[in-house]
CSV table of C-alpha atoms and ligand atoms in Angstrom, one decimal:
chain,number,residue,atom,x,y,z
N,27,MET,CA,-3.7,-111.7,-277.0
N,28,TYR,CA,-4.4,-113.2,-273.8
N,29,ASP,CA,-3.6,-117.1,-273.9
N,30,VAL,CA,-5.9,-118.9,-271.4
N,31,ALA,CA,-4.9,-122.2,-271.9
N,32,LYS,CA,-1.1,-120.9,-271.2
N,33,VAL,CA,-1.9,-119.0,-268.0
N,34,ARG,CA,-3.5,-122.0,-267.0
N,35,ALA,CA,-0.7,-124.5,-267.7
N,36,ASP,CA,1.3,-121.9,-264.8
N,37,PHE,CA,-1.3,-123.9,-262.5
N,38,PRO,CA,-0.2,-126.9,-261.6
N,39,ILE,CA,-3.4,-127.9,-259.3
N,40,LEU,CA,-5.8,-127.2,-262.8
N,41,SER,CA,-4.5,-130.2,-264.3
N,42,ARG,CA,-5.6,-132.7,-261.7
N,43,GLU,CA,-9.1,-134.3,-261.1
N,44,VAL,CA,-12.0,-134.2,-258.6
N,45,ASN,CA,-14.2,-137.2,-257.9
N,46,GLY,CA,-12.6,-138.2,-261.3
N,47,LYS,CA,-13.7,-135.5,-263.2
N,48,PRO,CA,-11.4,-132.4,-264.7
N,49,LEU,CA,-11.4,-130.0,-261.7
N,50,VAL,CA,-13.6,-126.9,-262.2
N,51,TYR,CA,-12.1,-123.9,-259.9
N,52,LEU,CA,-14.7,-121.9,-259.0
N,53,ASP,CA,-14.2,-121.1,-255.4
N,54,ASN,CA,-11.4,-118.1,-256.5
N,55,GLY,CA,-13.3,-115.4,-254.5
N,56,ALA,CA,-12.5,-117.5,-251.2
N,57,SER,CA,-8.9,-118.1,-252.5
N,58,ALA,CA,-7.1,-118.6,-255.7
N,59,GLN,CA,-4.7,-121.4,-256.8
N,60,LYS,CA,-1.0,-120.8,-256.9
N,61,PRO,CA,1.0,-120.2,-260.3
N,62,ARG,CA,4.3,-122.6,-260.6
N,63,VAL,CA,6.7,-119.7,-260.0
N,64,VAL,CA,5.0,-118.4,-256.7
N,65,ILE,CA,5.5,-122.4,-255.7
N,66,GLU,CA,9.1,-122.7,-257.2
N,67,ALA,CA,10.4,-119.3,-255.3
N,68,MET,CA,8.6,-120.1,-251.8
N,69,THR,CA,10.9,-123.8,-252.3
N,70,ARG,CA,13.8,-121.8,-253.4
N,71,ALA,CA,13.4,-119.5,-250.3
N,72,TYR,CA,13.4,-122.3,-247.9
N,73,GLU,CA,16.0,-124.6,-249.5
N,74,HIS,CA,18.7,-122.2,-250.3
N,75,GLU,CA,17.7,-118.5,-249.1
N,76,TYR,CA,16.1,-118.7,-245.6
N,77,ALA,CA,16.9,-117.0,-242.1
N,78,ASN,CA,15.0,-114.6,-239.6
N,79,VAL,CA,15.1,-111.1,-241.6
N,80,HIS,CA,16.1,-107.4,-240.4
N,81,ARG,CA,18.1,-109.0,-237.8
N,82,GLY,CA,20.8,-110.9,-238.7
N,83,LEU,CA,24.9,-110.0,-240.1
N,84,HIS,CA,25.0,-112.9,-241.9
N,85,TYR,CA,24.9,-113.6,-245.6
N,86,LEU,CA,21.8,-115.5,-245.2
N,87,SER,CA,19.6,-113.2,-243.3
N,88,ASN,CA,21.1,-110.2,-245.0
N,89,LEU,CA,19.9,-111.9,-248.5
N,90,ALA,CA,16.5,-113.0,-246.9
N,91,THR,CA,15.8,-109.5,-245.7
N,92,GLU,CA,16.8,-108.2,-249.4
N,93,ARG,CA,14.1,-111.0,-251.1
N,94,TYR,CA,11.8,-109.9,-248.2
N,95,GLU,CA,12.2,-106.2,-248.5
N,96,ALA,CA,12.2,-106.0,-252.5
N,97,VAL,CA,8.4,-107.2,-251.7
N,98,ARG,CA,7.2,-103.4,-250.5
N,99,GLY,CA,8.8,-101.7,-253.8
N,100,ILE,CA,6.5,-105.2,-255.1
N,101,VAL,CA,3.3,-104.2,-253.7
N,102,ALA,CA,3.8,-100.2,-254.3
N,103,ARG,CA,3.9,-100.8,-258.0
N,104,PHE,CA,1.1,-103.2,-258.1
N,105,LEU,CA,-1.2,-100.9,-256.2
N,106,ARG,CA,0.3,-97.7,-258.5
N,107,ALA,CA,1.5,-96.1,-254.7
N,108,PRO,CA,4.3,-93.7,-255.1
N,109,ASP,CA,6.4,-94.6,-252.1
N,110,PRO,CA,7.0,-98.6,-250.8
N,111,GLU,CA,7.2,-97.2,-247.2
N,112,GLU,CA,3.5,-96.7,-247.2
N,113,ILE,CA,3.4,-100.6,-247.5
N,114,VAL,CA,2.7,-102.2,-244.3
N,115,PHE,CA,3.2,-105.9,-244.8
N,116,THR,CA,0.2,-107.9,-243.1
N,117,THR,CA,-0.9,-111.8,-242.6
N,118,GLY,CA,-4.1,-110.0,-245.0
N,119,THR,CA,-7.2,-108.0,-245.3
N,120,THR,CA,-8.4,-108.7,-241.5
N,121,GLU,CA,-5.2,-107.8,-240.2
N,122,GLY,CA,-4.9,-104.6,-242.0
N,123,ILE,CA,-8.3,-103.7,-241.4
N,124,ASN,CA,-8.2,-104.6,-237.8
N,125,LEU,CA,-4.7,-102.3,-237.7
N,126,VAL,CA,-6.5,-99.3,-239.4
N,127,SER,CA,-9.1,-99.6,-236.1
N,128,TYR,CA,-7.0,-99.9,-233.5
N,129,ALA,CA,-4.1,-98.4,-234.1
N,130,TRP,CA,-6.0,-94.9,-236.1
N,131,ALA,CA,-9.8,-95.2,-235.5
N,132,SER,CA,-9.9,-96.3,-231.9
N,133,PRO,CA,-7.7,-93.1,-230.4
N,134,ARG,CA,-9.5,-90.8,-232.2
N,135,MET,CA,-13.1,-92.0,-231.9
N,136,GLN,CA,-15.6,-91.1,-228.9
N,137,ALA,CA,-18.7,-92.2,-228.3
N,138,GLY,CA,-21.4,-90.9,-231.0
N,139,ASP,CA,-18.7,-90.8,-233.6
N,140,GLU,CA,-19.6,-92.5,-236.9
N,141,ILE,CA,-18.4,-95.1,-239.2
N,142,VAL,CA,-20.1,-94.8,-242.4
N,143,LEU,CA,-19.9,-98.5,-244.3
N,144,SER,CA,-22.2,-100.4,-246.7
N,145,VAL,CA,-23.9,-103.4,-246.3
N,146,LEU,CA,-22.2,-104.9,-249.2
N,147,GLU,CA,-18.9,-105.3,-246.9
N,148,HIS,CA,-17.6,-108.5,-245.9
N,149,HIS,CA,-16.9,-109.3,-242.1
N,150,ALA,CA,-13.5,-108.1,-241.8
N,151,ASN,CA,-14.7,-104.8,-243.1
N,152,ILE,CA,-17.6,-104.9,-240.2
N,153,VAL,CA,-16.6,-106.6,-237.0
N,154,PRO,CA,-13.4,-104.2,-236.2
N,155,TRP,CA,-15.9,-101.5,-236.1
N,156,HIS,CA,-18.2,-103.5,-234.3
N,157,PHE,CA,-15.5,-103.9,-231.8
N,158,LEU,CA,-15.1,-99.4,-231.9
N,159,ARG,CA,-19.0,-99.8,-231.6
N,160,GLU,CA,-19.1,-102.4,-228.2
N,161,ARG,CA,-16.0,-100.8,-226.7
N,162,GLN,CA,-16.6,-96.7,-227.1
N,163,GLY,CA,-20.0,-96.3,-228.6
N,164,VAL,CA,-18.9,-95.8,-232.1
N,165,VAL,CA,-22.3,-95.7,-234.5
N,166,LEU,CA,-22.1,-97.6,-237.3
N,167,LYS,CA,-24.3,-96.2,-239.9
N,168,TRP,CA,-25.1,-98.2,-243.2
N,169,VAL,CA,-25.9,-97.5,-246.7
N,170,GLU,CA,-28.4,-99.8,-248.3
N,171,PRO,CA,-27.2,-101.2,-251.8
N,172,GLU,CA,-29.6,-100.6,-254.4
N,173,ALA,CA,-31.9,-103.5,-256.6
N,174,ASP,CA,-29.4,-104.6,-258.9
N,175,GLY,CA,-26.6,-105.0,-255.9
N,176,SER,CA,-25.2,-101.6,-257.5
N,177,LEU,CA,-23.8,-99.1,-254.5
N,178,ASP,CA,-24.9,-95.4,-255.3
N,179,PRO,CA,-21.9,-93.6,-254.1
N,180,GLN,CA,-24.3,-90.2,-253.6
N,181,LYS,CA,-25.8,-92.2,-250.7
N,182,VAL,CA,-22.7,-93.3,-249.2
N,183,ILE,CA,-21.8,-89.6,-249.6
N,184,ASP,CA,-24.7,-88.5,-248.0
N,185,ALA,CA,-24.3,-90.4,-245.0
N,186,ILE,CA,-21.3,-88.7,-243.9
N,187,GLY,CA,-22.7,-86.2,-241.1
N,188,PRO,CA,-20.5,-83.8,-238.8
N,189,ARG,CA,-19.5,-86.6,-236.4
N,190,THR,CA,-18.5,-89.2,-239.4
N,191,LYS,CA,-14.9,-89.9,-238.4
N,192,LEU,CA,-14.0,-92.5,-241.0
N,193,VAL,CA,-15.7,-94.2,-244.4
N,194,ALA,CA,-15.0,-97.9,-245.2
N,195,VAL,CA,-15.9,-99.6,-248.1
N,196,THR,CA,-15.3,-102.4,-250.3
N,197,GLN,CA,-14.1,-102.1,-253.7
N,198,MET,CA,-15.8,-105.1,-255.1
N,199,SER,CA,-18.5,-107.5,-253.3
N,200,ASN,CA,-17.3,-110.6,-252.4
N,201,VAL,CA,-20.7,-111.9,-252.9
N,202,THR,CA,-22.3,-110.0,-255.7
N,203,GLY,CA,-19.2,-108.9,-257.7
N,204,THR,CA,-20.6,-105.3,-257.6
N,205,LEU,CA,-18.1,-102.8,-258.4
N,206,VAL,CA,-18.0,-99.8,-256.5
N,207,ASP,CA,-17.3,-96.5,-257.9
N,208,VAL,CA,-14.8,-95.9,-254.6
N,209,ALA,CA,-13.0,-92.7,-256.5
N,210,ALA,CA,-16.5,-91.1,-256.2
N,211,ILE,CA,-16.8,-91.7,-252.6
N,212,CYS,CA,-13.4,-90.5,-251.8
N,213,ARG,CA,-13.9,-87.7,-253.9
N,214,GLY,CA,-16.9,-87.1,-251.9
N,215,ALA,CA,-15.6,-87.7,-248.3
N,216,ARG,CA,-12.4,-85.8,-248.8
N,217,ALA,CA,-14.6,-83.2,-250.1
N,218,ARG,CA,-16.2,-83.2,-246.0
N,219,GLY,CA,-12.6,-84.2,-244.5
N,220,VAL,CA,-13.6,-87.5,-243.6
N,221,PRO,CA,-10.6,-90.8,-244.6
N,222,VAL,CA,-11.6,-93.8,-246.6
N,223,LEU,CA,-10.4,-97.2,-246.0
N,224,VAL,CA,-11.0,-99.3,-249.3
N,225,ASP,CA,-11.1,-103.2,-249.0
N,226,GLY,CA,-9.2,-104.3,-251.8
N,227,SER,CA,-9.6,-107.6,-251.3
N,228,GLN,CA,-11.5,-108.2,-254.0
N,229,GLY,CA,-11.2,-105.5,-256.4
N,230,ALA,CA,-7.3,-105.6,-256.5
N,231,VAL,CA,-7.4,-109.4,-257.6
N,232,HIS,CA,-10.0,-108.4,-260.8
N,233,ARG,CA,-8.7,-105.1,-262.1
N,234,PRO,CA,-6.1,-102.4,-261.9
N,235,VAL,CA,-5.5,-100.7,-259.0
N,236,SER,CA,-3.9,-97.0,-258.7
N,237,ILE,CA,-3.9,-95.5,-255.4
N,238,PRO,CA,-3.5,-91.8,-256.8
N,239,ASP,CA,-6.7,-92.3,-258.7
N,240,ILE,CA,-8.7,-93.8,-255.7
N,241,GLY,CA,-7.7,-91.0,-253.4
N,242,CYS,CA,-8.2,-93.3,-250.5
N,243,ASP,CA,-6.5,-93.3,-247.2
N,244,PHE,CA,-6.2,-96.7,-246.5
N,245,TYR,CA,-6.0,-99.4,-248.8
N,246,ALA,CA,-5.7,-102.9,-247.8
N,247,ILE,CA,-4.9,-106.3,-249.7
N,248,THR,CA,-4.7,-110.3,-249.1
N,249,GLY,CA,-2.3,-112.5,-250.9
N,250,HIS,CA,-4.0,-115.7,-251.4
N,251,LYS,CA,-6.7,-114.2,-253.2
N,252,LEU,CA,-3.9,-112.6,-255.4
N,253,TYR,CA,-2.4,-116.2,-256.6
N,254,GLY,CA,-0.1,-115.9,-253.5
N,255,PRO,CA,0.4,-117.8,-250.3
N,256,SER,CA,-2.1,-117.8,-247.7
N,257,GLY,CA,-0.8,-115.2,-244.4
N,258,SER,CA,0.8,-112.8,-247.0
N,259,GLY,CA,-0.7,-109.5,-247.7
N,260,ALA,CA,-0.4,-105.8,-247.4
N,261,ILE,CA,-2.5,-102.6,-246.2
N,262,TRP,CA,-1.6,-99.1,-248.2
N,263,ILE,CA,-1.2,-96.2,-245.7
N,264,ALA,CA,-1.1,-92.3,-246.6
N,265,LYS,CA,1.8,-91.4,-244.8
N,266,ALA,CA,0.0,-88.2,-242.9
N,267,ARG,CA,-2.2,-91.1,-241.4
N,268,MET,CA,0.5,-93.3,-240.5
N,269,ALA,CA,1.7,-90.1,-238.7
N,270,GLU,CA,-1.2,-90.4,-236.4
N,271,MET,CA,-1.0,-94.0,-235.4
N,272,ARG,CA,-0.1,-95.5,-232.4
N,273,PRO,CA,1.3,-98.9,-232.6
N,274,PHE,CA,-0.9,-101.8,-233.1
N,275,LEU,CA,1.3,-105.5,-231.8
N,276,GLY,CA,4.2,-104.7,-229.8
N,277,GLY,CA,7.2,-107.3,-229.9
N,278,GLY,CA,10.5,-107.4,-232.0
N,279,ASP,CA,11.3,-105.2,-235.0
N,280,MET,CA,9.2,-102.3,-234.2
N,281,ILE,CA,11.2,-100.8,-231.6
N,282,ARG,CA,14.1,-98.5,-232.0
N,283,GLU,CA,15.3,-99.2,-228.2
N,284,VAL,CA,14.1,-100.6,-225.4
N,285,THR,CA,14.8,-100.1,-221.7
N,286,ARG,CA,13.0,-101.0,-218.0
N,287,ASP,CA,11.5,-97.7,-218.2
N,288,ALA,CA,10.6,-96.8,-221.7
N,289,VAL,CA,10.3,-97.9,-225.5
N,290,CYS,CA,11.2,-96.0,-228.7
N,291,TYR,CA,9.4,-96.9,-231.6
N,292,ASN,CA,10.8,-97.9,-235.0
N,293,ASP,CA,9.8,-95.4,-238.2
N,294,PRO,CA,6.9,-96.8,-240.5
N,295,PRO,CA,6.0,-99.2,-241.8
N,296,MET,CA,8.0,-101.3,-239.3
N,297,LYS,CA,6.3,-99.3,-236.1
N,298,PHE,CA,3.5,-101.6,-237.5
N,299,GLU,CA,5.0,-105.0,-238.1
N,300,ALA,CA,5.9,-106.5,-234.6
N,301,GLY,CA,7.8,-109.8,-234.6
N,302,THR,CA,9.0,-112.2,-236.7
N,303,PRO,CA,7.0,-111.8,-240.0
N,304,GLY,CA,5.9,-114.3,-242.9
N,305,ILE,CA,8.8,-113.8,-244.7
N,306,VAL,CA,8.5,-116.8,-247.0
N,307,GLN,CA,5.4,-115.8,-247.5
N,308,GLN,CA,5.7,-112.5,-248.4
N,309,ILE,CA,8.3,-113.2,-250.7
N,310,GLY,CA,6.0,-115.8,-252.3
N,311,LEU,CA,3.1,-112.5,-252.6
N,312,GLY,CA,5.6,-110.7,-254.5
N,313,VAL,CA,6.3,-113.2,-256.9
N,314,ALA,CA,2.6,-113.6,-257.2
N,315,LEU,CA,2.1,-109.8,-258.0
N,316,GLU,CA,5.3,-109.9,-260.7
N,317,TYR,CA,3.0,-113.1,-262.4
N,318,LEU,CA,0.0,-110.1,-262.3
N,319,MET,CA,1.8,-107.4,-263.8
N,320,ALA,CA,3.3,-109.4,-266.6
N,321,LEU,CA,-0.1,-110.7,-267.4
N,322,GLY,CA,-1.3,-107.6,-267.1
N,323,MET,CA,-4.1,-106.5,-265.0
N,324,GLU,CA,-6.2,-104.8,-268.0
N,325,ASN,CA,-6.0,-108.2,-269.7
N,326,VAL,CA,-7.1,-110.3,-266.6
N,327,ALA,CA,-10.0,-107.4,-266.7
N,328,ALA,CA,-10.8,-108.3,-269.8
N,329,HIS,CA,-10.7,-112.1,-270.1
N,330,GLU,CA,-12.9,-111.8,-266.6
N,331,ALA,CA,-15.4,-109.9,-268.7
N,332,ARG,CA,-15.4,-112.1,-271.4
N,333,LEU,CA,-16.3,-114.7,-268.4
N,334,ARG,CA,-18.9,-112.5,-266.8
N,335,ASP,CA,-20.8,-111.9,-270.6
N,336,HIS,CA,-20.8,-115.4,-271.3
N,337,ALA,CA,-22.0,-116.4,-267.5
N,338,MET,CA,-24.7,-114.1,-267.8
N,339,ALA,CA,-26.0,-114.9,-271.1
N,340,ARG,CA,-25.8,-118.8,-270.0
N,341,PHE,CA,-27.9,-117.9,-266.8
N,342,ARG,CA,-30.3,-115.9,-268.7
N,343,GLY,CA,-32.0,-118.7,-270.1
N,344,LEU,CA,-32.7,-120.8,-266.7
N,345,ASN,CA,-35.3,-119.2,-265.3
N,346,TRP,CA,-35.3,-121.2,-261.8
N,347,LEU,CA,-31.7,-119.7,-261.6
N,348,ASN,CA,-32.0,-116.4,-259.2
N,349,VAL,CA,-28.3,-114.5,-259.3
N,350,GLN,CA,-27.9,-112.1,-256.9
N,351,GLY,CA,-26.9,-109.0,-258.0
N,352,THR,CA,-26.7,-107.9,-261.9
N,353,ALA,CA,-24.9,-104.4,-261.8
N,354,PRO,CA,-23.2,-102.7,-265.0
N,355,GLY,CA,-19.4,-103.6,-264.6
N,356,LYS,CA,-20.0,-106.2,-262.1
N,357,GLY,CA,-17.0,-108.7,-261.6
N,358,ALA,CA,-16.9,-112.3,-262.2
N,359,ILE,CA,-18.5,-113.2,-258.7
N,360,PHE,CA,-22.1,-115.2,-258.7
N,361,SER,CA,-24.5,-115.5,-255.9
N,362,PHE,CA,-27.0,-118.1,-256.6
N,363,THR,CA,-30.0,-120.3,-255.4
N,364,ILE,CA,-32.2,-122.7,-257.3
N,365,GLU,CA,-36.0,-122.1,-257.0
N,366,GLY,CA,-37.0,-125.0,-254.8
N,367,PRO,CA,-36.2,-127.5,-251.9
N,368,ALA,CA,-32.6,-127.4,-252.5
N,369,HIS,CA,-30.2,-125.9,-250.2
N,370,ALA,CA,-27.2,-124.3,-251.1
N,371,HIS,CA,-25.1,-126.6,-249.4
N,372,ASP,CA,-27.0,-129.8,-251.9
N,373,ILE,CA,-26.1,-127.6,-254.4
N,374,SER,CA,-22.1,-127.5,-253.9
N,375,THR,CA,-21.8,-131.0,-253.3
N,376,VAL,CA,-24.0,-132.1,-256.4
N,377,LEU,CA,-21.7,-129.7,-258.2
N,378,ASP,CA,-18.7,-131.1,-256.1
N,379,LYS,CA,-19.4,-134.9,-257.8
N,380,LYS,CA,-18.9,-133.4,-261.0
N,381,GLY,CA,-15.3,-131.9,-260.3
N,382,ILE,CA,-16.9,-128.2,-259.6
N,383,ALA,CA,-15.6,-126.3,-256.6
N,384,VAL,CA,-18.3,-123.6,-255.5
N,385,ARG,CA,-18.6,-122.0,-252.3
N,386,ALA,CA,-21.9,-122.4,-250.6
N,387,GLY,CA,-22.9,-120.7,-247.4
N,388,THR,CA,-23.1,-116.8,-246.4
N,389,HIS,CA,-19.9,-115.8,-247.8
N,390,CYS,CA,-18.8,-113.6,-244.5
N,391,ALA,CA,-21.1,-111.3,-245.4
N,392,MET,CA,-24.2,-111.5,-243.0
N,393,PRO,CA,-25.6,-108.1,-243.1
N,394,LEU,CA,-26.1,-108.5,-247.5
N,395,MET,CA,-27.5,-111.8,-247.1
N,396,ASP,CA,-30.1,-110.5,-244.7
N,397,HIS,CA,-30.7,-107.5,-247.0
N,398,LEU,CA,-31.1,-110.0,-249.8
N,399,GLY,CA,-33.6,-112.0,-248.3
N,400,VAL,CA,-31.5,-115.4,-248.2
N,401,THR,CA,-30.2,-117.7,-245.6
N,402,ALA,CA,-27.4,-119.2,-247.8
N,403,THR,CA,-26.5,-119.1,-251.6
N,404,CYS,CA,-23.7,-121.0,-254.1
N,405,ARG,CA,-21.3,-118.7,-255.4
N,406,ALA,CA,-18.9,-119.2,-258.2
N,407,SER,CA,-16.1,-117.2,-258.5
N,408,PHE,CA,-14.1,-116.9,-261.3
N,409,GLY,CA,-10.6,-116.3,-261.9
N,410,LEU,CA,-8.1,-115.6,-264.6
N,411,TYR,CA,-7.6,-118.8,-265.1
N,412,ASN,CA,-10.9,-119.9,-266.0
N,413,THR,CA,-12.7,-120.7,-269.1
N,414,THR,CA,-16.2,-120.2,-271.1
N,415,GLU,CA,-16.3,-123.9,-271.1
N,416,GLU,CA,-16.2,-124.4,-267.6
N,417,VAL,CA,-19.4,-122.0,-267.1
N,418,ASP,CA,-21.1,-124.3,-269.6
N,419,ARG,CA,-19.9,-127.3,-267.3
N,420,LEU,CA,-21.1,-125.5,-264.1
N,421,VAL,CA,-24.6,-124.6,-265.9
N,422,GLU,CA,-24.8,-128.8,-267.7
N,423,ALA,CA,-24.4,-129.6,-263.8
N,424,LEU,CA,-27.3,-126.8,-262.8
N,425,GLU,CA,-29.6,-128.3,-264.9
N,426,LEU,CA,-28.6,-131.2,-263.5
N,427,CYS,CA,-29.6,-130.1,-259.9
N,428,ARG,CA,-32.9,-128.6,-261.1
N,429,GLU,CA,-34.1,-132.0,-262.3
N,430,LEU,CA,-32.8,-133.9,-259.0
N,431,PHE,CA,-34.3,-131.1,-257.0
N,432,ALA,CA,-37.1,-129.8,-258.5
P,4,LIG,N1,-12.7,-108.5,-248.0
P,4,LIG,C1,-13.1,-109.1,-249.0
P,4,LIG,C2,-14.6,-108.6,-249.3
P,4,LIG,C3,-13.3,-110.1,-248.9
P,4,LIG,O1,-13.9,-111.5,-250.2
P,4,LIG,C4,-12.2,-111.1,-247.6
P,4,LIG,C5,-12.4,-112.5,-248.0
P,4,LIG,O2,-13.1,-113.3,-248.2
P,4,LIG,C6,-11.5,-110.4,-246.7
P,4,LIG,C7,-12.0,-109.2,-246.7
P,4,LIG,C8,-10.9,-110.8,-245.6
P,4,LIG,O3,-9.9,-111.9,-246.4
P,4,LIG,P1,-8.7,-112.8,-245.4
P,4,LIG,O4,-9.7,-113.6,-244.5
P,4,LIG,O5,-7.5,-112.9,-246.6
P,4,LIG,O6,-8.3,-111.2,-244.4
């Protein structure tokens, strides 16, 4: 039985007040709060176990290296990936996707080659491909979502043509909560010999992930949404794709030997990890992922499904609330506007006065906002510590907004 009160007690920040009201934190899609175990592990690392990794021969350097390198195995276990050497540490999804763009995609794409994307994507899975369009004449082919916000995998597969070199899709929209059947997309793409990059920034936070079941080539995650520290993250890259990649950033750690005339690179994954990494951040990520695995991602998913169902039932009673995206099986992420003159920023300001933290704006997804025909929305994104009572507090505050702005 998932005990949400017990889970909440693990997160110190949840007991604080904001504007004189108990905090209702519904901005998890932007960044999640951290459990005490993560905070304490990071403090312990700085207080007792800190030194630079990989290079030192002394005790603390070896200890820090051991702690840091162990996280590769934890990430692999979390993603059910067979080999920790396929995990490249990053500062988050943005860096992971840029790595693929520079190190894998750029050298193998000519003018007129295509990348298939969905309109649901976050800018992190758009702008690195725009770079290739600007610099190399690569063509971006966009697949539209359906009216309910879902993405038809067959439409993505049908968009693959003879010049398609990559499909890049999100597993879950950070705006509508749409869950994308990335495994179906990967099956279709594989049959056509086209690699797939999956943006797991939201997907990995809300349900169990199994890389072998998805069948993708690249899978990026970001630590701060996974209840870990900001500046932590990883990308899983299939061995075969890693072997095709040139290095991205150059510097220490990613080399085996440097002379005045030549450089010999380290083996992957270190070939793609230049310079001093986020040592303590990645250690914190490892603890966060262990925490999630101990809770059980199936249990987290079931809890969040209850929150989603409760929220959808309550929202249905508010006929002036326009919720974007109602696709079956969607995550507990709700973007909405209120009929009338209230801007999303006005709504979020009123909610903030009630201690409720939501996001307002374009959510780094401008092509999707354009598709939806809105300039901005409010977004309430739920996490593993939220409760149905918090849904009710949100609804109460929205009713106040309606009164104020009607
Ligand atoms: N992709 C999606 C779907 C996201 O929601 C986000 C963050 O909001 C990102 C990518 C980018 O993650 P980060 O800023 O941590 O690199």
